[in-house]
Amino acid sequence: MFAIARKEAIQLVRDSRSMILAFLLPMLLILVFGFAITLDVRNIRLAVLDESMTPESRHLVDAFEESGYFSVERYLDRHGEADELLVGGRVTAVLVIPPAFAADLAAEGTARVQLLLDGSDANTATIALNYADAISHDFSSDVLPDWRTARRSISPELRVWYNETLESRNMIVPGLIAVLMSIIAAMLTSLTIAREWERGTMEQLAATPVHRVEVIVGKLMPYVGIGLVDVALATLVGVFLFDVPLRGSVSLLFAMTFLFLLGALGFGIFLSAVLKSQVLAIQASIMVTYLPAMLLSGFIYAIANMPPFLQVVSYAIPARYFITITRGIFLKGVGIETLWGSALGLAVYAVIGLGLALHAFRKELA
Amino acid sequence: MTSAAVSVRGLTRRFGEVVAVEGLSFEVKTGELFGIVGPDGAGKTTTLRMLAGVMRPSGGDALIRGRSVVSEPEAVKPHIAYMSQRFGLYEDLTVGENIAFYAELYEVPRSVLPGRLERLYEFSQLAPFEGRLAGDLSGGMKQKLGLCCALVHEPDVLLLDEPTFGVDPISRRDLWLIVHDMVARGTTVIVSTAYMEEAERCDRVALMNRGRLVGLDHPRRLHEGLGGEVISVRVSEPRRAVEWLAGVPHVRSAALLGDSMRIMLGDGEEAWSSVRTSLEEQGIAVLEAAPARPSLEDVFVELVERERSGKNPERSGND
């Protein structure tokens, strides 16, 4: 068993492709995702058609700009231009301030402005709308006497827990660690048995008295090591580069990672043993781990918002449990007393993954 | 009574419709050098794989030192070594690491390992390459390394599948020296080959064709069992001569070999004189004629021919 583990480790270290897959790829992904995919909307490109041309209207435009959520790209002269810019996708929103803005404000205390939004990206549009609403509200309270805004006498005071600043990065990074491990783990081991069949070394190995459980476990060991190192690296990047809070227990995080790796690596070995071809096995592993882990695990889309059918499907996706756990540990700082359900899910997955691997791998040619 | 190291009984393997090996039976004595000879597709590799316990027979059984490869293949494995046609070396491991890996798999005790390594390196002459990656070795050295890996646990039975395939003549000779050395030490060796001249090195050979056994004996006695003679002849028009001879009585076969003909004749000396007369009547001049030693290849062709025409292969002295 240790002979196989040692041999596998030596081969891994000498195989630059595997090393890139094992260490560079996860780091690259976490950097790309961490920097690029923030679900926060910032710097919405805004064009302004100011027909009022008053200090008040300029004040409103400044309020938009200063919020940080909008950046004023253009000042327009006529309505027709607004249409062109929106259709061409050069701005996401157009703020139209009518000529009567300042006068209405002075006379009635209310004034209308128009915000044209490119609704083709509904998500961004909704967020932009909410920001605009908030900015206008703040603006009103600034320029108007207190008693006028006080009409909104009941306003909820919102407080967000666990991710106080609602930074989507804080959601993404712990989730990303889980998704990454889903992809990398199955991909790494999907190659290992198939490679030996392709190179003819498996026929030789099969003729030795080594037990097939020893082969599987021996092959798993170095990859478990790689997986744990990957999670450690990803956690360091998350905490120190992206300022993601790590509130829970680090040892629990690693224990859960270990459990998850057993299942995922076992599953990769299963694919490898069944397909006996490196190309097929790696494709299959991407198909069955990458897409579900991305889309159905709750990483990007909340499971609660999915159609009921997909919600049921998501129970079969191990990344779902792992994401719940990583987010729980990172953001909420909760322990096993809360996460035991998901931990159980991972344990079941580990049993299934290893079971399939052991079942599928035979020391025998077809 | 059974001093048989390997006892094969009705061994059969089918791949779907195709029968790769059919009803194969033979015994190999302890310490014997046993050859399995036949053309590509004869079923040699399939047979060895079944004996090595890496392929499940469709029927029949084989006992290796009394253990069945069907019911307890894992009990067979510690006692054998199997070297597949393209030995699966780990090309990204060094020579030393490959050997050490197999030593660990076979649980060779650490106390005896240094002595064994020394001996393996000595006869394989691989010592200077211990730190080299197996992938960087020449074809012949790879085969030697494969053999070292297979021998590190000192198996009782060594199964070699075409060990000299694609190997240069010098390395081929070296490999055979190692094999003979193992036999001298009492190891039972079963070796498959498509080279007839290699088969003649064996104590006994099994001739296989299309999955069946067509002959089994000492190479020499297989020659004798032929019951005819082979004559090497040079004639004026070899091409026409070969065509003509196909229909002549007493001629079993005639084939071109370089600029001469090999004619296998039926019975006795009168046969040649009648064939010669027949050739000369056709205006083909016989320039030179000399009796030739029949090769195992001649035997093989003859036995396959007999089998095809429905006659049972002659089996003599199957001791």
XYZ file of C-alpha atoms in Angstrom:
685
model
C 0.000 0.000 0.000
C 2.727 2.426 0.940
C 4.710 1.184 -2.022
C 1.908 2.283 -4.306
C 1.469 5.572 -2.494
C 5.181 6.309 -2.753
C 5.325 5.325 -6.417
C 2.293 7.465 -7.188
C 3.807 10.422 -5.341
C 7.091 10.158 -7.250
C 5.216 9.978 -10.533
C 3.095 12.975 -9.590
C 6.082 15.101 -8.707
C 7.801 14.223 -11.977
C 4.729 14.833 -14.075
C 4.571 18.578 -14.613
C 1.090 18.361 -16.112
C -0.300 16.787 -12.967
C 1.477 19.305 -10.787
C -0.015 22.183 -12.750
C -3.414 20.579 -12.476
C -2.946 19.997 -8.791
C -1.598 23.339 -7.605
C -1.482 25.998 -10.282
C -4.981 25.507 -11.636
C -6.751 25.885 -8.286
C -4.753 29.005 -7.477
C -5.452 30.479 -10.877
C -9.149 29.767 -10.544
C -9.437 31.241 -7.098
C -7.695 34.419 -8.236
C -9.815 34.721 -11.357
C -13.032 34.069 -9.520
C -12.074 36.135 -6.531
C -11.235 39.188 -8.598
C -13.506 38.936 -11.572
C -16.710 37.382 -10.404
C -17.945 39.627 -7.747
C -21.681 39.671 -7.900
C -21.655 43.234 -6.590
C -22.574 45.841 -9.138
C -20.244 48.798 -9.216
C -19.438 51.527 -11.672
C -22.685 51.298 -13.556
C -22.146 53.331 -16.674
C -24.496 56.269 -16.583
C -25.346 58.952 -19.101
C -26.997 62.147 -17.936
C -29.475 64.289 -19.842
C -29.719 67.371 -17.687
C -32.448 69.604 -19.066
C -32.686 71.553 -15.868
C -29.159 72.876 -15.745
C -29.524 74.173 -12.187
C -27.376 73.822 -9.077
C -29.973 71.350 -7.746
C -29.739 69.120 -10.790
C -25.932 69.161 -10.702
C -26.155 68.298 -7.040
C -28.249 65.226 -7.862
C -25.772 64.099 -10.543
C -22.930 64.496 -8.059
C -24.852 62.353 -5.607
C -25.002 59.560 -8.157
C -21.341 59.858 -8.979
C -20.196 60.002 -5.371
C -22.114 56.911 -4.432
C -19.471 54.825 -6.209
C -22.135 52.712 -7.823
C -22.506 54.884 -10.887
C -19.951 56.504 -13.074
C -21.080 59.285 -15.349
C -19.794 58.560 -18.800
C -21.547 61.140 -20.946
C -23.654 64.282 -20.760
C -26.344 64.276 -23.404
C -28.065 67.063 -25.272
C -31.210 65.390 -26.562
C -33.442 62.405 -25.907
C -32.534 60.597 -29.084
C -28.984 60.077 -27.886
C -30.161 58.183 -24.831
C -31.779 55.577 -26.994
C -28.674 55.139 -29.116
C -26.395 54.700 -26.120
C -28.647 52.144 -24.428
C -29.161 50.124 -27.599
C -25.459 50.171 -28.306
C -24.781 48.967 -24.781
C -22.393 51.814 -24.121
C -24.226 52.824 -20.965
C -26.438 50.826 -18.659
C -28.557 53.675 -17.418
C -29.592 57.154 -18.456
C -30.660 59.730 -15.913
C -33.076 62.277 -17.340
C -33.601 65.441 -15.280
C -36.561 67.404 -16.675
C -36.398 71.224 -17.144
C -38.833 71.804 -14.273
C -36.758 69.865 -11.746
C -35.446 72.710 -9.622
C -38.680 74.676 -9.850
C -40.829 71.721 -8.796
C -38.503 70.953 -5.978
C -38.734 74.471 -4.647
C -42.472 74.779 -5.134
C -43.857 71.388 -4.166
C -40.991 69.669 -2.410
C -41.124 66.806 -4.864
C -39.682 66.486 -8.314
C -39.591 63.784 -10.880
C -36.564 62.431 -12.595
C -36.474 59.616 -15.078
C -34.031 56.701 -15.010
C -33.795 54.660 -18.207
C -32.295 51.246 -17.628
C -30.974 48.580 -19.916
C -33.055 45.672 -18.663
C -31.345 43.018 -20.769
C -29.260 42.164 -17.736
C -32.117 42.004 -15.281
C -29.890 41.413 -12.315
C -27.753 44.491 -12.854
C -30.806 46.574 -13.749
C -32.583 45.679 -10.527
C -29.549 46.450 -8.462
C -29.032 49.763 -10.301
C -32.653 50.642 -9.660
C -32.292 50.013 -5.964
C -29.148 52.090 -5.772
C -30.806 54.917 -7.685
C -33.767 54.817 -5.351
C -31.513 54.940 -2.336
C -29.486 57.813 -3.733
C -32.564 59.853 -4.551
C -33.928 59.249 -1.113
C -30.741 60.436 0.507
C -30.731 63.386 -1.838
C -34.258 64.327 -0.793
C -33.381 64.290 2.852
C -30.363 66.434 2.183
C -32.061 69.175 0.255
C -35.423 69.246 1.924
C -36.451 70.352 5.368
C -36.759 67.449 7.795
C -40.495 67.557 8.183
C -41.027 66.641 4.563
C -39.093 63.434 4.636
C -40.496 62.567 7.988
C -43.595 61.502 6.190
C -41.884 58.217 5.761
C -42.267 57.706 9.453
C -41.719 53.955 9.477
C -38.514 52.960 7.899
C -37.013 49.597 8.722
C -33.494 49.600 10.010
C -31.832 46.715 8.317
C -28.964 44.802 9.739
C -27.307 42.014 7.824
C -25.666 39.267 9.789
C -22.632 37.121 8.946
C -21.646 39.067 5.889
C -22.205 42.554 7.186
C -21.029 44.414 4.175
C -22.892 42.063 1.848
C -19.678 41.527 -0.015
C -20.379 38.829 -2.534
C -16.695 37.961 -2.385
C -17.219 36.700 1.132
C -19.867 34.365 -0.211
C -17.856 33.366 -3.231
C -14.478 32.492 -1.791
C -15.601 29.844 0.726
C -17.968 28.433 -1.866
C -15.228 28.530 -4.437
C -12.972 26.399 -2.274
C -15.672 23.745 -2.277
C -16.327 23.994 -5.994
C -12.603 23.905 -6.777
C -12.064 20.794 -4.757
C -14.995 19.115 -6.485
C -13.430 19.751 -9.850
C -9.786 19.159 -9.063
C -10.240 16.060 -6.947
C -12.181 13.987 -9.434
C -10.044 15.261 -12.287
C -6.778 14.271 -10.608
C -7.715 10.724 -9.787
C -9.698 10.175 -12.967
C -6.343 9.884 -14.699
C -4.560 7.557 -12.358
C -6.004 4.110 -13.076
C -6.740 4.808 -16.737
C -3.113 5.832 -17.246
C -1.919 2.489 -15.949
C -4.290 0.620 -18.238
C -3.175 2.680 -21.212
C 0.527 2.241 -20.534
C 0.254 -1.462 -19.864
C 1.525 -1.150 -16.314
C -1.808 -2.287 -14.906
C -1.461 -5.687 -16.529
C 1.825 -6.045 -14.702
C 0.427 -4.735 -11.442
C -2.489 -7.124 -11.743
C -0.094 -10.058 -11.874
C 1.410 -9.149 -8.493
C -0.103 -10.296 -5.220
C -0.965 -6.728 -4.187
C -4.572 -6.476 -3.032
C -6.895 -4.247 -4.995
C -7.880 -2.349 -1.850
C -4.192 -1.579 -1.386
C -4.031 -0.259 -4.931
C -6.999 2.068 -4.390
C -5.960 3.289 -0.969
C -2.331 3.625 -2.020
C -3.342 5.710 -4.990
C -5.681 7.865 -2.906
C -3.123 8.872 -0.311
C -0.986 11.312 -2.309
C -4.082 12.945 -3.737
C -5.629 13.449 -0.323
C -2.383 15.208 0.570
C -2.606 17.428 -2.500
C -6.244 18.220 -1.765
C -5.493 19.286 1.783
C -2.606 21.453 0.627
C -4.874 23.022 -1.999
C -7.480 23.886 0.598
C -4.793 25.341 2.848
C -3.490 27.514 0.018
C -6.963 28.598 -1.019
C -7.807 29.481 2.570
C -4.655 31.573 2.894
C -5.442 33.409 -0.338
C -9.021 33.931 0.775
C -8.130 35.279 4.181
C -5.076 37.358 3.365
C -5.697 38.518 -0.180
C -9.459 38.787 -0.242
C -10.020 39.599 3.442
C -12.608 36.878 3.820
C -13.294 36.284 7.495
C -12.440 32.844 8.861
C -14.493 32.639 12.018
C -14.787 28.930 12.626
C -12.438 26.128 13.449
C -9.616 25.462 11.010
C -9.310 21.853 12.117
C -12.997 21.288 11.445
C -12.501 22.764 7.986
C -9.737 20.286 7.269
C -11.612 17.359 8.746
C -14.551 18.134 6.500
C -12.239 18.614 3.518
C -10.754 15.193 4.198
C -14.204 13.629 4.261
C -15.151 15.363 1.043
C -11.891 14.357 -0.662
C -12.424 10.686 0.122
C -15.676 10.758 -1.774
C -14.545 12.938 -4.657
C -11.229 11.142 -5.181
C -12.915 7.778 -4.891
C -15.392 8.856 -7.491
C -12.554 9.885 -9.818
C -10.965 6.465 -9.381
C -14.301 4.864 -10.136
C -14.560 6.767 -13.436
C -10.974 5.917 -14.248
C -11.435 2.219 -13.554
C -14.653 1.963 -15.521
C -13.628 3.961 -18.576
C -9.977 2.831 -18.729
C -9.149 5.821 -20.896
C -7.580 9.029 -19.611
C -9.372 11.238 -22.109
C -12.803 9.779 -21.448
C -12.298 9.720 -17.715
C -11.253 13.355 -17.456
C -14.146 14.461 -19.644
C -16.603 12.466 -17.621
C -15.203 13.845 -14.391
C -15.622 17.414 -15.635
C -19.157 16.692 -16.800
C -20.343 15.131 -13.601
C -18.519 17.371 -11.146
C -17.881 20.757 -12.688
C -21.319 21.683 -13.997
C -23.374 20.446 -11.048
C -20.890 21.938 -8.587
C -21.079 25.275 -10.378
C -24.776 25.486 -11.017
C -26.669 23.306 -8.597
C -24.649 23.432 -5.419
C -25.861 26.848 -4.335
C -22.506 28.365 -5.261
C -24.013 30.930 -7.631
C -27.747 30.387 -7.505
C -29.414 29.924 -4.157
C -30.902 26.464 -3.884
C -34.051 27.923 -2.335
C -34.737 29.816 -5.560
C -34.459 26.781 -7.796
C -37.437 24.922 -9.215
C -38.485 22.106 -6.854
C -37.135 19.426 -9.180
C -33.636 20.913 -9.192
C -33.799 21.411 -5.447
C -34.262 17.668 -5.102
C -31.421 17.023 -7.549
C -29.125 19.261 -5.544
C -29.278 16.821 -2.627
C -27.296 14.404 -4.780
C -24.513 16.910 -5.316
C -21.783 16.617 -2.711
C -20.542 20.154 -3.359
C -23.832 21.359 -1.893
C -22.951 19.967 1.525
C -19.369 21.060 1.306
C -20.364 24.615 0.402
C -22.772 24.785 3.306
C -19.917 23.676 5.523
C -17.249 26.021 4.180
C -19.596 29.006 4.312
C -20.698 28.011 7.780
C -17.142 27.753 9.028
C -15.806 30.844 7.290
C -18.676 33.289 7.710
C -20.737 32.069 10.640
C -18.043 30.387 12.649
C -20.377 27.543 13.475
C -19.177 24.117 14.471
C -20.146 20.519 13.984
C -23.226 20.931 16.215
C -24.799 22.955 13.403
C -23.125 21.389 10.424
C -23.610 17.734 11.315
C -26.324 17.312 8.687
C -24.039 18.386 5.888
C -21.165 16.426 7.391
C -23.388 13.362 7.270
C -24.053 14.109 3.604
C -20.303 14.154 2.963
C -19.806 10.936 4.908
C -22.436 9.209 2.790
C -20.722 10.531 -0.310
C -17.349 9.260 0.896
C -18.796 5.799 1.438
C -20.419 5.820 -1.997
C -17.316 7.166 -3.766
C -14.948 4.676 -2.174
C -17.461 1.877 -2.562
C -17.824 2.523 -6.274
C -14.053 2.708 -6.699
C -13.541 -0.612 -4.951
C -16.391 -2.198 -6.830
C -15.241 -1.053 -10.247
C -11.543 -1.756 -9.953
C -10.574 -5.330 -10.757
C -7.128 -6.786 -11.156
C -8.264 -8.368 -14.361
C -8.278 -7.730 -18.059
C -11.609 -7.749 -19.805
C 3.007 -38.108 -8.543
C 2.499 -34.657 -9.864
C 5.831 -32.960 -10.197
C 4.082 -30.649 -12.628
C 4.702 -26.990 -11.892
C 1.940 -26.005 -14.236
C -0.975 -28.134 -15.266
C -3.313 -26.797 -17.918
C -6.648 -28.541 -18.376
C -8.984 -27.688 -21.188
C -8.217 -23.992 -20.875
C -10.555 -21.946 -23.048
C -11.129 -18.258 -23.565
C -13.728 -16.656 -25.765
C -14.088 -12.984 -26.675
C -17.695 -12.804 -27.741
C -17.931 -14.994 -30.823
C -14.199 -15.346 -31.236
C -12.500 -18.279 -29.571
C -8.997 -17.129 -28.710
C -7.921 -20.271 -26.899
C -9.735 -23.561 -27.173
C -9.421 -26.626 -24.977
C -5.736 -26.197 -24.273
C -4.162 -28.936 -22.142
C -0.539 -29.551 -21.229
C 1.713 -30.034 -18.257
C 4.965 -28.296 -17.502
C 7.432 -29.961 -15.171
C 9.268 -28.151 -12.447
C 12.472 -26.667 -13.797
C 11.427 -27.046 -17.390
C 11.927 -24.455 -20.130
C 8.669 -24.651 -21.979
C 7.984 -22.794 -25.197
C 4.671 -21.725 -26.662
C 5.131 -21.122 -30.349
C 2.776 -19.851 -32.965
C 2.039 -16.997 -35.293
C 0.352 -13.774 -34.212
C -3.211 -14.442 -33.182
C -2.502 -18.040 -32.188
C -3.593 -17.337 -28.608
C -0.190 -17.233 -26.929
C -0.725 -13.984 -25.075
C -4.232 -14.948 -23.967
C -2.904 -18.251 -22.635
C -0.145 -16.571 -20.631
C -2.530 -13.950 -19.274
C -4.813 -16.687 -17.989
C -1.869 -18.504 -16.428
C -0.811 -15.241 -14.757
C -4.257 -14.821 -13.240
C -4.927 -11.491 -14.937
C -7.551 -12.872 -17.292
C -10.424 -15.115 -16.350
C -10.749 -18.281 -18.466
C -14.126 -18.944 -20.098
C -13.654 -22.640 -19.450
C -11.175 -25.188 -18.154
C -8.571 -24.440 -15.525
C -4.878 -24.203 -14.926
C -3.127 -25.244 -11.758
C 0.101 -23.542 -10.840
C 1.876 -25.449 -8.106
C -1.483 -27.022 -7.389
C -3.369 -23.729 -7.078
C -6.159 -22.928 -9.484
C -5.979 -19.706 -11.463
C -9.774 -19.786 -11.651
C -10.730 -20.222 -8.018
C -7.767 -18.619 -6.259
C -5.807 -16.415 -8.650
C -4.445 -14.309 -5.794
C -2.892 -17.393 -4.200
C -1.083 -18.121 -7.433
C 0.404 -14.655 -7.846
C 3.081 -14.667 -5.121
C 4.694 -17.712 -6.751
C 4.802 -16.520 -10.303
C 6.286 -13.706 -12.277
C 4.617 -12.503 -15.402
C 6.233 -10.336 -17.996
C 3.774 -9.039 -20.541
C 4.710 -8.469 -24.150
C 5.291 -4.773 -23.630
C 6.387 -4.903 -20.040
C 4.552 -2.138 -18.242
C 7.489 -0.285 -16.776
C 6.837 2.993 -15.073
C 8.739 5.133 -17.512
C 8.763 8.105 -15.152
C 10.465 6.067 -12.446
C 14.170 5.280 -12.524
C 15.593 1.811 -13.029
C 16.243 1.497 -9.292
C 12.785 2.776 -8.345
C 11.075 0.330 -10.679
C 12.881 -2.621 -9.146
C 12.323 -1.331 -5.613
C 8.615 -0.903 -6.332
C 8.189 -4.521 -7.412
C 10.305 -5.701 -4.522
C 7.860 -3.968 -2.181
C 4.788 -5.294 -3.945
C 6.099 -8.833 -3.615
C 7.138 -8.124 -0.051
C 10.728 -9.139 -0.550
C 12.327 -9.061 2.909
C 14.727 -6.174 3.375
C 17.434 -8.523 4.597
C 17.724 -10.406 1.315
C 17.071 -7.468 -0.978
C 20.654 -6.114 -1.307
C 21.988 -9.512 -2.365
C 19.262 -9.963 -4.929
C 19.695 -6.502 -6.352
C 23.393 -7.116 -6.734
C 22.772 -10.314 -8.660
C 20.053 -8.761 -10.838
C 22.246 -5.791 -11.669
C 25.131 -8.120 -12.404
C 23.467 -10.290 -14.988
C 21.392 -7.504 -16.494
C 24.347 -5.097 -16.561
C 21.918 -2.352 -15.606
C 23.901 -1.137 -12.583
C 25.352 1.919 -14.375
C 21.821 3.001 -15.277
C 20.279 2.655 -11.830
C 19.402 6.353 -11.641
C 18.165 6.669 -15.195
C 14.469 6.959 -16.008
C 13.108 3.742 -17.454
C 11.608 5.722 -20.325
C 15.100 6.728 -21.443
C 16.362 3.160 -21.822
C 16.756 1.374 -25.152
C 14.267 -1.347 -26.087
C 16.601 -4.169 -25.110
C 17.467 -2.587 -21.763
C 13.790 -2.019 -21.024
C 13.160 -5.717 -21.512
C 16.069 -6.555 -19.221
C 14.708 -4.183 -16.608
C 11.294 -5.809 -17.000
C 12.903 -9.160 -16.369
C 14.707 -7.825 -13.292
C 11.405 -6.520 -11.914
C 9.820 -9.889 -12.584
C 12.646 -11.811 -10.933
C 13.148 -9.712 -7.819
C 10.952 -12.032 -5.730
C 12.586 -15.190 -7.110
C 9.431 -16.748 -8.506
C 8.950 -20.491 -8.923
C 7.284 -20.040 -12.252
C 8.274 -17.385 -14.759
C 5.819 -16.514 -17.537
C 7.362 -14.567 -20.411
C 5.264 -13.270 -23.272
C 7.468 -12.727 -26.323
C 10.309 -11.277 -24.249
C 12.544 -10.761 -27.269
C 9.971 -9.097 -29.492
C 11.533 -6.057 -31.134
C 14.817 -6.506 -29.287
C 18.220 -6.225 -30.954
C 20.194 -9.487 -31.430
C 22.745 -8.766 -28.697
C 20.128 -7.994 -26.070
C 18.163 -10.980 -27.261
C 21.127 -13.202 -26.564
C 21.574 -11.595 -23.141
C 17.928 -12.187 -22.311
C 18.205 -15.845 -23.206
C 21.338 -16.169 -21.058
C 19.322 -14.853 -18.129
C 16.473 -17.246 -18.874
C 18.827 -20.220 -19.093
C 20.415 -19.111 -15.847
C 17.011 -19.081 -14.148
C 16.230 -22.555 -15.474
C 19.570 -23.810 -14.201
C 18.536 -22.561 -10.761
C 15.377 -24.629 -10.908
C 12.880 -22.014 -12.049
C 10.125 -23.219 -14.307
C 9.890 -20.983 -17.347
C 7.078 -20.736 -19.868
C 8.021 -18.488 -22.750
C 6.051 -17.597 -25.817
C 7.702 -16.618 -29.051
C 6.974 -16.211 -32.708
C 10.619 -16.941 -33.569
C 11.068 -20.597 -34.415
C 14.815 -20.559 -33.800
C 14.146 -19.410 -30.253
C 11.685 -22.205 -29.719
C 14.474 -24.662 -30.474
C 16.190 -23.524 -27.247
C 13.299 -24.919 -25.205
C 13.077 -28.302 -23.526
C 9.647 -28.788 -24.984
C 7.446 -26.661 -27.181
C 3.716 -26.385 -27.623
C 2.821 -25.370 -31.141
C -0.326 -23.258 -31.213
C -2.416 -22.189 -34.145
C -5.766 -20.383 -34.021
C -6.145 -21.034 -30.309
C -5.486 -24.756 -30.549
C -2.590 -26.976 -29.701
C -1.254 -28.521 -32.921
C 1.899 -30.126 -31.588
C 3.675 -30.723 -28.294
C 7.096 -32.318 -27.856
C 10.839 -31.826 -27.680
C 11.850 -29.698 -30.633
C 14.090 -32.493 -31.922
C 11.414 -35.130 -31.732
C 8.981 -32.854 -33.433
C 11.445 -32.814 -36.307
C 11.717 -36.555 -36.292
C 7.987 -36.973 -36.096
C 7.763 -35.191 -39.353
C 8.372 -38.461 -41.198
C 9.716 -36.866 -44.329
C 12.734 -34.912 -45.380
C 13.527 -31.421 -46.423
C 15.722 -30.677 -49.371
C 17.214 -27.373 -50.309
C 17.334 -27.050 -54.083
C 18.637 -24.488 -56.548
C 16.985 -24.553 -59.916
C 17.096 -22.523 -63.132
C 13.561 -21.179 -62.886
C 12.589 -21.172 -59.201
C 9.267 -19.372 -59.593
C 7.934 -21.755 -62.213
C 9.327 -24.684 -60.286
C 7.427 -23.817 -57.106
C 4.192 -23.501 -59.024
C 4.734 -26.768 -60.812
C 5.645 -28.712 -57.677
C 2.343 -27.895 -55.978
C 0.705 -30.690 -57.938
C 3.497 -33.238 -57.960
C 3.160 -36.445 -55.892
C 5.497 -36.891 -52.847
C 5.760 -33.111 -52.455
C 4.184 -31.886 -49.237
C 5.202 -28.318 -49.689
C 7.586 -26.176 -51.639
C 8.600 -22.651 -50.821
C 11.028 -20.079 -52.093
C 13.756 -19.042 -49.722
C 16.028 -16.465 -51.236
C 17.322 -17.876 -54.501
C 16.784 -21.479 -53.440
C 13.729 -23.655 -52.831
C 12.805 -25.617 -49.761
C 10.928 -28.745 -50.676
C 9.364 -30.939 -48.020
C 9.050 -34.430 -49.319
C 6.860 -37.343 -48.401
C 8.474 -40.708 -47.992
C 12.020 -41.815 -48.527
C 14.799 -41.304 -51.016
C 12.971 -42.491 -54.110
C 10.695 -39.503 -53.621
C 13.413 -37.018 -54.474
C 14.506 -38.830 -57.621
C 10.955 -38.917 -58.919
C 10.430 -35.228 -58.125
C 13.727 -34.387 -59.805
C 12.709 -36.262 -62.918
C 9.416 -34.423 -62.930
C 11.190 -31.056 -62.762
C 13.610 -31.919 -65.552
C 10.744 -33.063 -67.755
C 9.428 -29.514 -67.409
C 12.739 -28.171 -68.645
C 13.765 -26.889 -65.246
C 17.405 -27.620 -64.541
C 18.369 -28.715 -61.007
C 21.613 -26.886 -60.278
C 22.198 -28.000 -56.738
C 20.377 -30.176 -54.203
C 21.245 -30.881 -50.576
C 19.302 -32.324 -47.671
C 18.443 -29.618 -45.143
C 17.761 -29.869 -41.438
C 14.039 -29.372 -41.014
C 13.339 -26.303 -38.925
C 10.598 -26.003 -36.385
C 8.955 -23.759 -38.921
C 8.742 -26.677 -41.353
C 7.241 -28.778 -38.591
C 4.772 -26.077 -37.789
C 3.673 -25.597 -41.386
C 3.313 -29.342 -41.755
C 1.291 -29.790 -38.559
C -1.045 -26.931 -39.423
C -1.448 -28.469 -42.871
C -2.333 -31.835 -41.384
C -4.778 -30.296 -38.964
C -6.476 -28.452 -41.784
C -6.829 -31.609 -43.861
C -8.519 -33.299 -40.902
C -5.763 -35.663 -39.799
C -4.875 -35.688 -36.138
C -1.553 -34.173 -35.262
C 0.961 -36.834 -34.481
C 1.859 -36.825 -30.833
C 4.766 -38.890 -29.818
C 6.513 -39.533 -26.544
C 4.605 -37.094 -24.381
C 6.554 -37.890 -21.245
